[in-house]
XYZ file of C-alpha atoms in Angstrom:
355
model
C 13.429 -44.967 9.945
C 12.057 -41.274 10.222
C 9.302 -40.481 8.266
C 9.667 -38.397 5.923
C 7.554 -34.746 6.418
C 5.076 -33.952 3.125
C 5.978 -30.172 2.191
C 2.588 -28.750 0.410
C 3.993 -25.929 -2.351
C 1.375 -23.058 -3.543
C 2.323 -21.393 -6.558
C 0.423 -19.468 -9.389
C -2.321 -18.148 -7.838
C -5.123 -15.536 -8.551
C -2.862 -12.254 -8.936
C -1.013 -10.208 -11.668
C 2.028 -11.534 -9.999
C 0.809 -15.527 -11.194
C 3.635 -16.078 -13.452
C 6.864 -14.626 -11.527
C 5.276 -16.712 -9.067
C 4.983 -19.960 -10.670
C 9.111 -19.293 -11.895
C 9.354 -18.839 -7.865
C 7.359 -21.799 -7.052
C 9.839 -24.167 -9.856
C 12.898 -22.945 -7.883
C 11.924 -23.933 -4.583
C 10.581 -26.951 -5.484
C 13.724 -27.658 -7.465
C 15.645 -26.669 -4.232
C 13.698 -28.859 -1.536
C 16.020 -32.230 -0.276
C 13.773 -35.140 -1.300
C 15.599 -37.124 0.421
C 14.096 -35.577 3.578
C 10.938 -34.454 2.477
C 8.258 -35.450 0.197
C 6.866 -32.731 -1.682
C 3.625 -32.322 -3.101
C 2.845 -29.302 -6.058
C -0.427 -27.500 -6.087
C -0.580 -24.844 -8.699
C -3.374 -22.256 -8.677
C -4.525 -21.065 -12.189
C -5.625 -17.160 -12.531
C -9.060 -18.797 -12.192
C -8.484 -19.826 -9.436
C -8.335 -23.656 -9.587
C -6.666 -25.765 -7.757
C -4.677 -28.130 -9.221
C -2.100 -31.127 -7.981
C 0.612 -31.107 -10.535
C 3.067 -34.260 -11.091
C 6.745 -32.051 -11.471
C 8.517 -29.155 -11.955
C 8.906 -29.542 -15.541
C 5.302 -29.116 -15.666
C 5.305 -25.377 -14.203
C 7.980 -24.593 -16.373
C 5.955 -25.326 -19.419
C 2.820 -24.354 -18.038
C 1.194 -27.960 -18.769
C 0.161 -28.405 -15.317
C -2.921 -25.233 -15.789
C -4.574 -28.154 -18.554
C -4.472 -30.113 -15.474
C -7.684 -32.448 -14.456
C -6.765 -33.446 -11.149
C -7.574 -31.044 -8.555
C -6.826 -30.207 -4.813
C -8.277 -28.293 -2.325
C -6.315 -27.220 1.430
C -9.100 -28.297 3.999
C -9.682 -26.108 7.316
C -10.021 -29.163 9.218
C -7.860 -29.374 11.733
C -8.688 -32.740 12.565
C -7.582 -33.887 9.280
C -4.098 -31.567 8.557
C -4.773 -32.831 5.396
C -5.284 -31.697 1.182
C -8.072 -33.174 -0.335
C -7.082 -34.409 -4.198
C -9.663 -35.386 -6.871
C -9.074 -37.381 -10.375
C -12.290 -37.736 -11.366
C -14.464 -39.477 -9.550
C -11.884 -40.279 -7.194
C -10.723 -38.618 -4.042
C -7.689 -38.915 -1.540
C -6.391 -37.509 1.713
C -2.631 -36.048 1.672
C -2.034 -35.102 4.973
C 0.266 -32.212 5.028
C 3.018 -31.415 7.803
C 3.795 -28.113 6.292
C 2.448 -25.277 4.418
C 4.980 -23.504 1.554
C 2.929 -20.573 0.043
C 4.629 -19.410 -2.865
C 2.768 -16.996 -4.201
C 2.863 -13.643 -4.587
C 0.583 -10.718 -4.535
C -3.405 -10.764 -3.610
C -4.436 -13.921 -2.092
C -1.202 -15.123 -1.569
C 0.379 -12.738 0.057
C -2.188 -11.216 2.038
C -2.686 -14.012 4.481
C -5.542 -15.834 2.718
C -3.684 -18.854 2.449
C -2.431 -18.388 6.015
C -5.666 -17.968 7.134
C -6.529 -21.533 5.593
C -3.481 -22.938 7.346
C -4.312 -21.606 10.815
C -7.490 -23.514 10.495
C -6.297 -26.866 9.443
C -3.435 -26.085 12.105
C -0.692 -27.039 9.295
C 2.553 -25.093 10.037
C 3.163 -22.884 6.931
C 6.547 -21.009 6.133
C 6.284 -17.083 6.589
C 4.331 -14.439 7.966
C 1.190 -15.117 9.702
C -2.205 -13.384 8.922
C -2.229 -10.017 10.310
C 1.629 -9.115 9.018
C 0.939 -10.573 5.943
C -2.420 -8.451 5.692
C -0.819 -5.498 6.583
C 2.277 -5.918 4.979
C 0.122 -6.207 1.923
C -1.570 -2.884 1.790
C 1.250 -0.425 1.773
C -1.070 2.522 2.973
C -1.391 0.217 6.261
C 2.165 -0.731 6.219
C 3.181 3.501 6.220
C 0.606 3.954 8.988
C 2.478 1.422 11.050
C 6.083 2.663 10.484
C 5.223 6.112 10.818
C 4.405 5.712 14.306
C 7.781 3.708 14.869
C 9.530 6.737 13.281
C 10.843 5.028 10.281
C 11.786 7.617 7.268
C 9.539 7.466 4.077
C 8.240 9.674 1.667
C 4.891 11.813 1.994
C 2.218 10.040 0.777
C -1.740 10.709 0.234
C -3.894 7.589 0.374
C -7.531 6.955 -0.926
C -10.415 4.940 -1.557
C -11.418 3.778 -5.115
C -14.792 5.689 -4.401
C -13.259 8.961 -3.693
C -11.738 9.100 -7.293
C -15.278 9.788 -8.041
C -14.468 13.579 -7.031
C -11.515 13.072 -9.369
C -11.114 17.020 -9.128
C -10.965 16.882 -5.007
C -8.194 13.551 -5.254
C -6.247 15.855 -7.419
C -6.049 18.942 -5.292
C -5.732 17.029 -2.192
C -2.207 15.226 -3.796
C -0.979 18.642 -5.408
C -1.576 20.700 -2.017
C 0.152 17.764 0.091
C 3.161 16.498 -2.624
C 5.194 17.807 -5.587
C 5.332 16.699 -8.964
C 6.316 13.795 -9.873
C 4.586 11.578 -7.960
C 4.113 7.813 -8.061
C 0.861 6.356 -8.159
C 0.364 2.997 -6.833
C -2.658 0.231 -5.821
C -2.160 -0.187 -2.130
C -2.599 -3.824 -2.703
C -0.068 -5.048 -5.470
C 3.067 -6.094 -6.141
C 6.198 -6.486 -8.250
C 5.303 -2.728 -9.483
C 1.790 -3.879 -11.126
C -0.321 -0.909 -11.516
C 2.510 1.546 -10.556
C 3.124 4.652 -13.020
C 5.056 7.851 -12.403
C 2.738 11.347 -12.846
C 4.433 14.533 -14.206
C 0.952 16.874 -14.608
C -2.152 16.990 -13.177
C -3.224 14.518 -17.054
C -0.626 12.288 -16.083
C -2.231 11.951 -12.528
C -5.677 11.656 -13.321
C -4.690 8.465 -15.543
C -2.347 7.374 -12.720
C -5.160 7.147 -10.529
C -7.800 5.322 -12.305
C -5.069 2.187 -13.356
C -3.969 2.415 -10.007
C -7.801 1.678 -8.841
C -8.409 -0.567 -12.023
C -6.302 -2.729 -9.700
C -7.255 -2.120 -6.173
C -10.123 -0.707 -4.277
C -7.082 1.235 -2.156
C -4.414 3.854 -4.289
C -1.815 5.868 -2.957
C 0.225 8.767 -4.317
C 4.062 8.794 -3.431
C 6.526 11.123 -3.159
C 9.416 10.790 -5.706
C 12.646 10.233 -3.822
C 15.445 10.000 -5.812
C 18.335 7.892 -5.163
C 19.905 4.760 -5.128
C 17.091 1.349 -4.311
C 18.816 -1.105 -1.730
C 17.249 -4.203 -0.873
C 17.531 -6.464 2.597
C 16.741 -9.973 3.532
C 15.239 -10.862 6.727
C 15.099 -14.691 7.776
C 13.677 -16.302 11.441
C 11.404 -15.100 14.279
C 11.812 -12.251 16.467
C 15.264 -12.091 16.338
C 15.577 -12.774 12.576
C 18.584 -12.443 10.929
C 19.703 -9.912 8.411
C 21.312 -10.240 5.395
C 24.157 -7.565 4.075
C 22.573 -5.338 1.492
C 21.662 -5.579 -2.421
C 21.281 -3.033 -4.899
C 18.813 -2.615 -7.830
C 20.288 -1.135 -10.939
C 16.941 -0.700 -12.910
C 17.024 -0.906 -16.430
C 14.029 2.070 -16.945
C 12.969 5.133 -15.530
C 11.662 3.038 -12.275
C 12.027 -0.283 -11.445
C 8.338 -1.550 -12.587
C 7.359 -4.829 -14.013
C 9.066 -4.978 -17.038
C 11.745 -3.620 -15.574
C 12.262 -6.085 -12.499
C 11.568 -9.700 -15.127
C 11.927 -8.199 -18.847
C 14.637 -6.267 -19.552
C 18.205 -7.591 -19.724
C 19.534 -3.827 -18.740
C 18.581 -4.576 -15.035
C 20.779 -5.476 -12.416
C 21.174 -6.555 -9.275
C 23.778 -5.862 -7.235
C 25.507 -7.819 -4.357
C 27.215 -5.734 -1.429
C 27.397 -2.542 -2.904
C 30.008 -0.060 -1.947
C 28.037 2.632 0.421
C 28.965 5.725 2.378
C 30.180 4.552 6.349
C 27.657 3.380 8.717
C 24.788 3.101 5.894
C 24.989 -0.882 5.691
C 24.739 -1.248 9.213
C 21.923 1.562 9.657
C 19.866 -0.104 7.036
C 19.980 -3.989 8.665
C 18.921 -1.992 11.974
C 16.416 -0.653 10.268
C 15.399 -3.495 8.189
C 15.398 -5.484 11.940
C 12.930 -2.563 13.096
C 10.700 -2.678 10.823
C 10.193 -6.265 10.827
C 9.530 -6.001 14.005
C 7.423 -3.412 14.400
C 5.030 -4.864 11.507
C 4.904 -8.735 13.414
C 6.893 -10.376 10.303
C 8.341 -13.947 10.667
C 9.920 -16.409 8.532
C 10.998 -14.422 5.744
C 10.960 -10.864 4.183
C 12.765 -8.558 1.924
C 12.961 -4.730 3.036
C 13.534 -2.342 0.237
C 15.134 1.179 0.899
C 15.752 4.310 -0.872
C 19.246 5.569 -0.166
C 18.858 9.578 -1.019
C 20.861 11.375 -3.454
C 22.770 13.964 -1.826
C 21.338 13.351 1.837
C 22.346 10.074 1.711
C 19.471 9.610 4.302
C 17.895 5.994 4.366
C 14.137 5.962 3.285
C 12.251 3.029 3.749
C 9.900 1.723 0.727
C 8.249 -1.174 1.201
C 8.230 -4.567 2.316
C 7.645 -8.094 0.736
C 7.187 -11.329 3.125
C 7.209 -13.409 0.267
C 9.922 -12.187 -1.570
C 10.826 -13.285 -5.490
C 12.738 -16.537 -5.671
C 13.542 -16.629 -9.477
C 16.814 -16.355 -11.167
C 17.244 -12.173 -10.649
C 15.855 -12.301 -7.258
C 17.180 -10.374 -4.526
C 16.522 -12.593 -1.381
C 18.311 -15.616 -2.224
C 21.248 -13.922 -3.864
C 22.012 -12.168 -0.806
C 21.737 -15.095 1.718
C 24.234 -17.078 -0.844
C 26.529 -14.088 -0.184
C 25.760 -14.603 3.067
C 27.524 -18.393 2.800
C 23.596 -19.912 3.048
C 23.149 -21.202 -0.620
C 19.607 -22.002 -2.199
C 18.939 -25.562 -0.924
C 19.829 -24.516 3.015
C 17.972 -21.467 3.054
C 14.250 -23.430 1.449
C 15.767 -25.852 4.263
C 15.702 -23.066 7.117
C 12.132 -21.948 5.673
C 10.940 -25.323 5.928
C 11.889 -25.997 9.656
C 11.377 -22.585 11.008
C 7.489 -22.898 9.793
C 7.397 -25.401 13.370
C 8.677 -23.174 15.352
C 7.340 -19.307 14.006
C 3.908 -20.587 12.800
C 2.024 -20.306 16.775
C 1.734 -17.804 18.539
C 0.874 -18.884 21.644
C-alpha cells in the first residue's frame, strides 16, 4: 500500500492578517482528502509561537493559541522533518510537503519559504524572491512598470523620510492629485490603507501607513470597477475567468473585505468586449514577469469611462475563507474546493525547484 504523504499546514502567524488567516487555514484543512494524505496543523500565535494543534475545530474556536505543545520547521535538510515538543518530550514528523497558509508579513513574504528551501520540503506557492517581491508593492510597481503593465502614479518612501513630513508632502502633491491612497508597502487585506482628501488627511495617512511598515506609498485614486483573477500552476499557469468586488464602503479595506454584510463578490461579471480576455493576458503577464508559481490572485481596476485595465496588486497567497475570491472562481471554473487544495498539494513537487 502507498504511503500516505504528511501535508504540514501554517496558519495564524505574526501579522495583522492572523485571523482571516487562521479562517483560511480551517478551510483548507477541512478540504484536504485524508484518505490520501495525513495532515498535520501548526498554528502560529501573534507571538509568534509555534504550536501543533489536534483539529480544525480547534482553530475555529481559537483553543489551539492556549496550546502547550509546540513545533518548530527545522532547516535540516537531512531530516525534512518538524520537530514537536509536549513537555519534556520531543518527536520527529517528517514532512513531505509544506502548506503555508498565512497571510501577510512573515508568511507571505517568503520567510516560511525560505525555511522550506533549507529543509528541502516542497511547499505549495511562490518561492522566496516572488513572494518577497510580491510582498512589497513599491517593488512589485517597479517590476511591472518595466513590463509595461498599466497602474496608477505612485510616490514611494522610507519610514525615515516622513521625518521631513513637510518634503513627503510636497513631493506627493507635485507628483499626484487629491485623493490619494496611502498604503504600507508591506501589508495586506487593506491593513493600514486610508484614503487622503487634504494635505491633514495625508499627513495622518502617512504616519499609520508607517506605524505599520518601514516602506509607505501614496496611490493614485482610480476610479472604477475592482476585478479580481486567479492564477494556478507553473509557468504556464492557468487562469481563471474574472470576479468582481462590490465593496460595501468607500474602498474595499478591512472591514470592508471580512465585516460588513453589504460586500459582494461577484462571479463572471458582465464586461465591455475583449476586457475578460485582456485581463487573463494580463493577469498571465504579470505572473510571469514577477516569477509567481503555484497560486496567485491578480486584482485590477477596470476604469470608469476609459474602460482601460489598471493593474493593482497581487496576492500569492490569496484568502481562502467563505467570501474569498480565488476559490469561488476556480469552482466556476468546474474545479471545486477539495480538487483545487488537491492541485496545490501536488504541484508543490513539481514548482517548488528551480533547477
Amino acid at each position: 500500500m502507498e504511503m500516505k504523504k504528511k501535508v504540514a499546514l501554517l496558519f495564524g502567524g505574526q501579522s495583522s492578517e492572523h485571523e482571516v488567516s487562521c479562517v483560511s487555514g480551517a478551510t483548507v484543512a477541512r478540504n484536504i482528502d485524508r484518505e490520501k494524505y495525513d495532515l498535520l496543523l501548526i498554528g502560529i500565535t501573534k507571538e509568534g509561537r509555534w504550536l501543533h494543534v489536534d483539529s480544525t475545530d480547534q482553530i475555529a474556536s481559537g483553543e489551539w493559541r492556549r496550546g502547550r505543545r509546540g513545533a518548530a520547521l527545522l532547516p535540516d535538510a537531512a531530516l525534512k522533518s518538524v520537530l514537536l515538543s509536549d513537555g519534556e518530550k520531543f518527536s520527529l514528523a517528517r514532512v513531505d510537503v509544506l502548506f503555508p497558509v498565512l497571510h501577510g508579513l512573515y508568511g507571505e513574504d517568503g520567510c516560511p519559504q525560505g525555511i522550506a528551501e533549507l529543509a528541502q520540503i516542497p511547499y505549495v506557492g511562490c518561492d522566496v524572491l516572488s513572494s518577497a517581491a510580491t510582498m512589497d508593492k513599491a517593488t512589485t510597481k517597479a517590476v511591472l512598470a518595466r513590463c509595461g503593465i498599466p497602474q496608477a502614479r505612485y510616490a514611494a518612501f522610507r519610514r525615515e523620510e516622513l521625518d521631513d513630513m513637510g518634503g513627503v508632502v510636497r513631493r506627493v502633491e507635485s507628483e499626484l492629485s487629491y485623493p490619494v491612497f496611502v498604503k504600507p508597502s508591506n501589508a495586506g487585506s487593506s491593513c493600514g490603507v486610508s484614503k487622503a482628501g487634504s494635505r491633514a488627511q495625508l499627513v495622518e495617512a502617512l504616519k499609520l501607513a508607517a506605524a505599520q511598515d518601514c516602506k509607505v506609498i501614496a496611490e493614485e485614486t482610480i476610479v472604477g470597477r475592482e476585478l479580481e483573477c486567479a492564477l494556478l500552476g507553473g509557468w504556464d499557469a492557468e487562469a481563471s475567468g474574472v470576479g468582481e468586488i462590490l465593496a460595501g464602503a468607500e474602498f474595499y479595506d478591512y472591514d470592508a473585505k471580512y465585516r460588513s454584510s453589504a460586500s459582494r463578490t461577484v462571479v463572471d461579471p458582465p464586461l465591455p468586449p475583449g476586457k475578460r480576455e485582456e485581463i487573463r493576458a494580463m493577469a498571465k503577464k504579470i505572473f510571469r514577469a514577477l516569477d509567481c508559481r503555484g497560486l496567485s490572485r491578480a486584482d485590477f481596476f477596470l476604469e470608469k469611462d476609459t474602460d482601460r485595465v489598471v493593474f493593482n496588486e497581487i496576492n500569492t497567497i490569496p484568502g481562502f475563507t467563505a467570501i474569498s475570491m480565488y476559490p469561488k472562481l476556480w469552482e466556476a471554473a468546474g474545479v471545486p474546493l477539495p480538487e483545487l487544495v488537491e492541485k496545490l498539494i501536488e504541484s508543490a513537487a513539481v514548482t517548488w525547484r528551480r533547477c
